[in-house]
Short mmCIF file of C-alpha atoms in Angstrom, two decimals:
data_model
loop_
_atom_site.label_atom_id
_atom_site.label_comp_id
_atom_site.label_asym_id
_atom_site.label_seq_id
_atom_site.Cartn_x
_atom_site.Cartn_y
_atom_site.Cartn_z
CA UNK A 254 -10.83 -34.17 -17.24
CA UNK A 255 -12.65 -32.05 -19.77
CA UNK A 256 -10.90 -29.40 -17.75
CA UNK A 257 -7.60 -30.23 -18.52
CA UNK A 258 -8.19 -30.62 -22.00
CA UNK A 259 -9.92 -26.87 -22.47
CA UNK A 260 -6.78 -25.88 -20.95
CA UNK A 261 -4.87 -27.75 -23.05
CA UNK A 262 -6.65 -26.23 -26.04
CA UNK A 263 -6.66 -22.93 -24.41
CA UNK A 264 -2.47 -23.23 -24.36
CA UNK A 265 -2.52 -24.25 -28.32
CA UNK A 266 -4.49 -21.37 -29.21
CA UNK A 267 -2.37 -18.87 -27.05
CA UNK A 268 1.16 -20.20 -28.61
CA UNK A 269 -0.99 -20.14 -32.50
CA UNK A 270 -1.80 -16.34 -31.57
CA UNK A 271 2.16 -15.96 -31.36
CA UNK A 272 3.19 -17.98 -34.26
CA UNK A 273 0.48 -16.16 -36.45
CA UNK A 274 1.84 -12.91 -35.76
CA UNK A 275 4.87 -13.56 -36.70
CA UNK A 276 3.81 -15.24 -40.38
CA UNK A 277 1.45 -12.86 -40.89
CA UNK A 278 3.87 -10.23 -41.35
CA UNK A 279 6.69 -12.26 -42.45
CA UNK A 280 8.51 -10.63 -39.13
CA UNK A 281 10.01 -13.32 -36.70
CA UNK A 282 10.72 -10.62 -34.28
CA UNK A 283 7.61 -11.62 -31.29
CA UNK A 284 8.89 -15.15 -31.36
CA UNK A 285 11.56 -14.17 -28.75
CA UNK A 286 8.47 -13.79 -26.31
CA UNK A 287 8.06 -17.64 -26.65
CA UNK A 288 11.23 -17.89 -25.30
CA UNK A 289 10.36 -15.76 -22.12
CA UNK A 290 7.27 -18.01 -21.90
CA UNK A 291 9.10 -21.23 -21.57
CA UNK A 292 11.58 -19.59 -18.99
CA UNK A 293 9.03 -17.72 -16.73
CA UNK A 294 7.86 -20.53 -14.41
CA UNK A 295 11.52 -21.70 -14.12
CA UNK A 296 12.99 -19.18 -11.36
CA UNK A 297 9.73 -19.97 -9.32
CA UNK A 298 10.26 -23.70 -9.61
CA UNK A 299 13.51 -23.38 -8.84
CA UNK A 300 13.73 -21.94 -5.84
CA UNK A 301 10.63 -23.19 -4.45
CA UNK A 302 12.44 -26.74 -5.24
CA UNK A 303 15.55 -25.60 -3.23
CA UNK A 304 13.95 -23.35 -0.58
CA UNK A 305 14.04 -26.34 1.61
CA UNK A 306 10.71 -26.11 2.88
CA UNK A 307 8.74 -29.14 4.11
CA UNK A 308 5.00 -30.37 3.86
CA UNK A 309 4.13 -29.19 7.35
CA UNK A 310 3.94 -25.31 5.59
CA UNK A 311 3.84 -25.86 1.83
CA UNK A 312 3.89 -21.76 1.82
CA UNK A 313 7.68 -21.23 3.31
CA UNK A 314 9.14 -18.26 2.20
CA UNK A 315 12.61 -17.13 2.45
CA UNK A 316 14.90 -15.30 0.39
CA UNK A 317 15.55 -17.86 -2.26
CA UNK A 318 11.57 -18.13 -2.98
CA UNK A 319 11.44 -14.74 -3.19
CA UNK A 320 14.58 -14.06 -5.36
CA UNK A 321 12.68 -16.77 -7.50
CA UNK A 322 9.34 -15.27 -7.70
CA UNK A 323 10.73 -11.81 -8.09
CA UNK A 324 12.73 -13.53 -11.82
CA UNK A 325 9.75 -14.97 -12.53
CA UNK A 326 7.72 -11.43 -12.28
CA UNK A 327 10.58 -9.76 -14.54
CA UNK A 328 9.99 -12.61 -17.21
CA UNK A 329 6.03 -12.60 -17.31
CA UNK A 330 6.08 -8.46 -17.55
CA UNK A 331 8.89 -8.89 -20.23
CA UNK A 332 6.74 -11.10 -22.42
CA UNK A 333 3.77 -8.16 -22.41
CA UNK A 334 6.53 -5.22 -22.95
CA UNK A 335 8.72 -7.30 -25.91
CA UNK A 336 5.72 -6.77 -28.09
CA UNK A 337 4.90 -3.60 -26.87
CA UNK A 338 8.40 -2.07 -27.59
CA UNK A 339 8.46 -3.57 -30.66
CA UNK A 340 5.46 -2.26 -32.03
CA UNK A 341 6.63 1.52 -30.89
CA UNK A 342 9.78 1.29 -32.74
CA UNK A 343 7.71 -0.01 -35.43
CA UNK A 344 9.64 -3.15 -36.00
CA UNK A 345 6.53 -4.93 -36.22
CA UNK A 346 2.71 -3.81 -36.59
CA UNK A 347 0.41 -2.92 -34.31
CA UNK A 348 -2.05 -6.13 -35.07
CA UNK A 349 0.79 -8.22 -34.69
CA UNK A 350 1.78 -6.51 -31.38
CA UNK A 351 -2.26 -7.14 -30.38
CA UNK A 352 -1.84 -10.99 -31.06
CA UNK A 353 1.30 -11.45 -29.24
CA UNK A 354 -0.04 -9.76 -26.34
CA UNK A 355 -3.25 -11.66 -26.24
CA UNK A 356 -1.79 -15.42 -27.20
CA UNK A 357 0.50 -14.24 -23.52
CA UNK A 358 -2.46 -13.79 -21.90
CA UNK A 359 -3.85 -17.30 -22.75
CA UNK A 360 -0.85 -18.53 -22.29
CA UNK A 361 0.04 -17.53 -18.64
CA UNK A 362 -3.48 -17.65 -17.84
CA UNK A 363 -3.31 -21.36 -18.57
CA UNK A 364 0.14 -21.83 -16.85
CA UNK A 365 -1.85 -20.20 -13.73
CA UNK A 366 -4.98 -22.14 -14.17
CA UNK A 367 -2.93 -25.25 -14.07
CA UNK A 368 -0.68 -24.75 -10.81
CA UNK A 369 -3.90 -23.64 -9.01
CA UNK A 370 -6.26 -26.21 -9.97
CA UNK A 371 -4.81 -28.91 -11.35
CA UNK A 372 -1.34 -29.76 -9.94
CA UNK A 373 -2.47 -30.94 -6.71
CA UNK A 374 -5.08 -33.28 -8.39
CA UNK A 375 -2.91 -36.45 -7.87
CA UNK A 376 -2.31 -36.35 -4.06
CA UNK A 377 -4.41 -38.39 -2.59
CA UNK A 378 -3.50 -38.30 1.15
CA UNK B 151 2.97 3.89 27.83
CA UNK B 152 4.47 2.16 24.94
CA UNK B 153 2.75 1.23 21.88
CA UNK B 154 3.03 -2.44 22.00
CA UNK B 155 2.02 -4.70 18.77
CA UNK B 156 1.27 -8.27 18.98
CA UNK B 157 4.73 -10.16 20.05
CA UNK B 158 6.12 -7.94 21.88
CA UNK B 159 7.16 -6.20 19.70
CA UNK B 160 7.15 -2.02 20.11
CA UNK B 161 5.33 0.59 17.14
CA UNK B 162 7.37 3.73 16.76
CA UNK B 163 4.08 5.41 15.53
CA UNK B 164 1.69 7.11 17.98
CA UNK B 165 -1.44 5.63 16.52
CA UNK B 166 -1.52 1.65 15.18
CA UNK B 167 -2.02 1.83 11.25
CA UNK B 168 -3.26 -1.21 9.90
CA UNK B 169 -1.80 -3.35 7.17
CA UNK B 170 -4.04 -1.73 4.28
CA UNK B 171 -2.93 -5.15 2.25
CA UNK B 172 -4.78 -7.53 4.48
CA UNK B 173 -7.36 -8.34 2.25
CA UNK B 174 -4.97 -10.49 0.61
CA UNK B 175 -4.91 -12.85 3.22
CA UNK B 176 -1.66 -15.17 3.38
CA UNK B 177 -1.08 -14.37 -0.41
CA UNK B 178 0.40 -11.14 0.36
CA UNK B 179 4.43 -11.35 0.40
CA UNK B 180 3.88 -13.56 -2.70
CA UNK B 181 1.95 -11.05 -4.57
CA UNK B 182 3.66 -8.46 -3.40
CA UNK B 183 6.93 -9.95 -4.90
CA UNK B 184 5.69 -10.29 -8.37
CA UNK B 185 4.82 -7.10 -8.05
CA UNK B 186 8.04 -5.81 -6.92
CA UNK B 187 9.46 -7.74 -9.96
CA UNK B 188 7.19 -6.47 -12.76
CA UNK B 189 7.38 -2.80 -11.59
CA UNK B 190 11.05 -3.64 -12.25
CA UNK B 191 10.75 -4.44 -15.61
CA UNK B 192 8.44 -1.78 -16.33
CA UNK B 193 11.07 0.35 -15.63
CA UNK B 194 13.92 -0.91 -17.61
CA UNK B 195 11.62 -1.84 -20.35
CA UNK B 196 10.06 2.31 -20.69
CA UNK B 197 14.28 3.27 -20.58
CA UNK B 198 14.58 -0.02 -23.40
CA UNK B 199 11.66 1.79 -25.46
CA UNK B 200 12.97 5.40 -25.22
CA UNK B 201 16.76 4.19 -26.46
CA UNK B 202 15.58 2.17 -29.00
CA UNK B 203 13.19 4.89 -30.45
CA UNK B 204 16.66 7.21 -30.11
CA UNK B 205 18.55 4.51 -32.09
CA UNK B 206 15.99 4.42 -34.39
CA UNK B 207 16.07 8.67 -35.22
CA UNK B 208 18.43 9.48 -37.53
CA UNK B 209 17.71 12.84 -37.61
CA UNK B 210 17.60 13.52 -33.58
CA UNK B 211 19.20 16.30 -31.76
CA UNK B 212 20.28 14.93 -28.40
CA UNK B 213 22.27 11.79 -28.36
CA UNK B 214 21.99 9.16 -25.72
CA UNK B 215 25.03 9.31 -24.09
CA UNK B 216 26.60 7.53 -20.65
CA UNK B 217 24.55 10.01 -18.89
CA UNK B 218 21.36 8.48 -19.31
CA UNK B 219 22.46 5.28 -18.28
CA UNK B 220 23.71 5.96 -15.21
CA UNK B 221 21.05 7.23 -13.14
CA UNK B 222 19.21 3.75 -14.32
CA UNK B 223 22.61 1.90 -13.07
CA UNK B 224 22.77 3.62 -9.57
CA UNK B 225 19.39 3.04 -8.72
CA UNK B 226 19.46 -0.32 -9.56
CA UNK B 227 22.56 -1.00 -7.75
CA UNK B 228 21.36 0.51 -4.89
CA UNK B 229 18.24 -1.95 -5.16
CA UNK B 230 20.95 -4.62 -4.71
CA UNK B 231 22.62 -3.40 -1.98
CA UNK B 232 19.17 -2.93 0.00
CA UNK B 233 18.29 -6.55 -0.68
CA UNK B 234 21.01 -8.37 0.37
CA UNK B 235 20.92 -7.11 3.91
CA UNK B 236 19.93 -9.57 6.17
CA UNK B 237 16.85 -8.40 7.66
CA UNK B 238 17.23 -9.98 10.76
CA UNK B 239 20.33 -7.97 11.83
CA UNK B 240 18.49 -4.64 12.03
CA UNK B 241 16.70 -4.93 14.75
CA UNK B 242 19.38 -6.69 16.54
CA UNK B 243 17.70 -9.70 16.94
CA UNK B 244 20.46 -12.15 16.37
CA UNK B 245 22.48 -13.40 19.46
CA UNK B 246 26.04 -12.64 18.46
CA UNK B 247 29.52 -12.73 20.25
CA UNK B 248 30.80 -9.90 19.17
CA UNK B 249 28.25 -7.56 20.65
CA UNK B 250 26.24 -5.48 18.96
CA UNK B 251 28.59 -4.45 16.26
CA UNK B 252 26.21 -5.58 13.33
CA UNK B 253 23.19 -3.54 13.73
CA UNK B 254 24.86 -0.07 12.60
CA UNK B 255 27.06 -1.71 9.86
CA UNK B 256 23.54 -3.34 8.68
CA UNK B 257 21.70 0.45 8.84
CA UNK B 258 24.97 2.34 7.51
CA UNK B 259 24.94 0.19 4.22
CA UNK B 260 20.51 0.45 4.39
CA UNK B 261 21.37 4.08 4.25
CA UNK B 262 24.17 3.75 1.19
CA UNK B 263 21.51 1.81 -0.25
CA UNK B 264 18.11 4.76 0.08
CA UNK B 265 21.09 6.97 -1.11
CA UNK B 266 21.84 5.44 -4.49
CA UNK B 267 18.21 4.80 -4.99
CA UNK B 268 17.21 8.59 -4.01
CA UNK B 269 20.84 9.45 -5.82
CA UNK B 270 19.75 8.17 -8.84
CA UNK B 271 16.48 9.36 -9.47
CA UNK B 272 17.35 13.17 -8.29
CA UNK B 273 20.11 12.56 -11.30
CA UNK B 274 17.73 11.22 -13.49
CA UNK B 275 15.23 14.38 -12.95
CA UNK B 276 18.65 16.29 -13.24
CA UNK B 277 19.62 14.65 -16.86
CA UNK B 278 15.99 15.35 -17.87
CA UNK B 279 16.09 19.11 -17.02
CA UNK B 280 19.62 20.14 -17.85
CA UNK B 281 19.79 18.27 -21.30
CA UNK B 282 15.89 17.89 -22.74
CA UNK B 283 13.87 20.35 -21.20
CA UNK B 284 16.29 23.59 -21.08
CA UNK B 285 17.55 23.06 -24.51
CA UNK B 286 13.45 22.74 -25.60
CA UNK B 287 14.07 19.34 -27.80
CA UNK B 288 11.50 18.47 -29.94
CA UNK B 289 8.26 16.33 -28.33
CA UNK B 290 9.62 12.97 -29.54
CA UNK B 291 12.99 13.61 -27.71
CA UNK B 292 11.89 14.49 -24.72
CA UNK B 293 10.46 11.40 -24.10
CA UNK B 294 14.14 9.59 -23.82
CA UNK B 295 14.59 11.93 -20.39
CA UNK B 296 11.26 11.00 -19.65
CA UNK B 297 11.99 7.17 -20.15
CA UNK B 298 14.93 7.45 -17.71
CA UNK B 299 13.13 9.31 -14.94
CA UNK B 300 10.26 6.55 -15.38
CA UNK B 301 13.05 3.78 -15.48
CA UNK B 302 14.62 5.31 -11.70
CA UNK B 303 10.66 5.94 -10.57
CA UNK B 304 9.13 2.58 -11.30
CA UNK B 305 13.05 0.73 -9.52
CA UNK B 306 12.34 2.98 -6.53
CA UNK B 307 8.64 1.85 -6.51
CA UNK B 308 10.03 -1.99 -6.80
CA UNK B 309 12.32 -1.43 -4.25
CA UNK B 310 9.17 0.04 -2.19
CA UNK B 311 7.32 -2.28 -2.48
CA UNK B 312 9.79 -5.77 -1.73
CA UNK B 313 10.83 -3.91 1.37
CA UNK B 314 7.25 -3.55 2.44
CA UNK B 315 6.42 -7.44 1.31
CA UNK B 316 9.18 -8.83 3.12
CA UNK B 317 8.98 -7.11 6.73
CA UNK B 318 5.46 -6.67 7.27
CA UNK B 319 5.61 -10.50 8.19
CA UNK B 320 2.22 -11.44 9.54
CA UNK B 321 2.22 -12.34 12.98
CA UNK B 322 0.85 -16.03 12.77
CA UNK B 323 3.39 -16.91 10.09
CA UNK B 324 6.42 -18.98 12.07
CA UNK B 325 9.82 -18.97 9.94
CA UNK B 326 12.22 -21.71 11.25
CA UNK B 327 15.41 -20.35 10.22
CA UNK B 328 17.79 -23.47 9.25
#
């Protein structure tokens, strides 16, 4: 349980990261990488959800999983190169370009954390 | 005496070259798909950075035009056409009625596919020479032909390296085809 609540905190802290870098320098720009954030894990859900694979092989890939992983890899790379882009046209600073990068790191490190360790904690079979 | 691999199945290469990936254990196609999909967006994010930058210049000499685009275009398209072949019929696996009819339609349009790809980064290398490097642009230009021969290399690389997570099946995974 404490865990889950590190990781928890953990996720605040990453999103904060984001937030502050925006009103910090009064430049809402990096809060489009939020957006990626939310939609990242989607694609994978998705298609793992529809892939039609049973519990006999919980690790059945065909072309819909990979189609959905493959989105999902476009999404987490966009959230690092949004910032990065950014910064070299000098739309926003390089601190703020630092922050963003680093509150994506916590936050897809948490997103990770969770699927591997904690989202099978309630089977019980 | 032919080179037989487990299953049957027959190596065209004289001597058996492991899977240098196998470290990664049963992870492997999944990784290698994320992969695939972030070199992807490397690529179209470095062309995204060097237009931007051009839009940016007021005072620039070259001007991104249609021509930098479309080496990007073709060698994504031709990613497309690559992945929605059916793996299956290029070997001939698949019992079909018809005969064997699908296995060269299935290689001619693998072929179209390499060609785009290699199409569009031998134009990309082309844009880069003919309008950036022979007219000797300034060091912050050239790095909008560089951006598009980085966009084609890193789509090629994707392509690469999907193709290579996706039929180097290992041989103790079973896939029941529905």
């Amino acid at each position: 349980m404490a865990g889950l609540r590190t990781l928890a905190f953990v996720l605040a802290v990453g999103f904060l990261l984001v937030i502050l870098s925006c009103a910090l320098y009064h430049n809402w720009w990096p809060l489009f990488v939020v957006a990626t954030y939310v939609l990242a894990p989607l694609p994978n859900a998705l298609s793992a959800r529809c892939a039609g694979g049973d519990d006999l092989m919980s690790d059945y890939h065909n072309g819909a999983v990979d189609a959905g992983e493959f989105i999902t890899g476009i999404f987490i790379v966009t959230g690092f190169c949004l910032p990065l882009v950014l910064a070299h046209a000098e739309v926003i600073t390089i601190p703020a370009m630092v922050m963003s990068i680093i509150g994506g790191i916590l936050v897809y490190g948490t997103i990770i954390a969770y699927t591997h360790f904690f989202a099978n904690e309630g089977e019980d079979f | 005496m032919p080179n037989y691999l487990s299953e049957g199945r027959r190596s065209i290469f004289l001597f058996k070259i492991p899977n240098p990936f196998k470290f990664l254990g049963d992870k492997q196609r999944a990784i290698g798909v994320y992969a695939a999909g972030a070199f992807f967006a490397i690529g179209w994010w470095a062309f995204i950075d060097a237009i931007t930058l051009a839009s940016r210049d007021p005072f620039k000499q070259v001007s991104i035009g249609f021509e930098d685009w479309i080496s990007g275009i073709l060698t994504t398209l031709g990613m497309i056409v690559i992945n929605l072949i059916d793996k299956s019929s290029l070997h001939g696996d698949t019992f079909s009625y018809s005969g064997d009819s699908l296995v060269w339609k299935a290689r001619l349009f693998l072929f179209v596919g390499f060609a785009l790809i290699a199409g569009g980064l031998a134009g990309s290398v082309c844009v880069l020479i003919l309008k950036y490097i022979v007219p000797e642009v300034p060091e912050s230009e050239l790095y909008y032909g560089i951006g598009q021969v980085a966009q084609c290399g890193f789509i090629m690389l994707s392509t690469v390296i999907l193709w290579i997570a996706q039929n180097t099946q290992e041989e103790y995974q079973y896939n029941f085809m529905l």
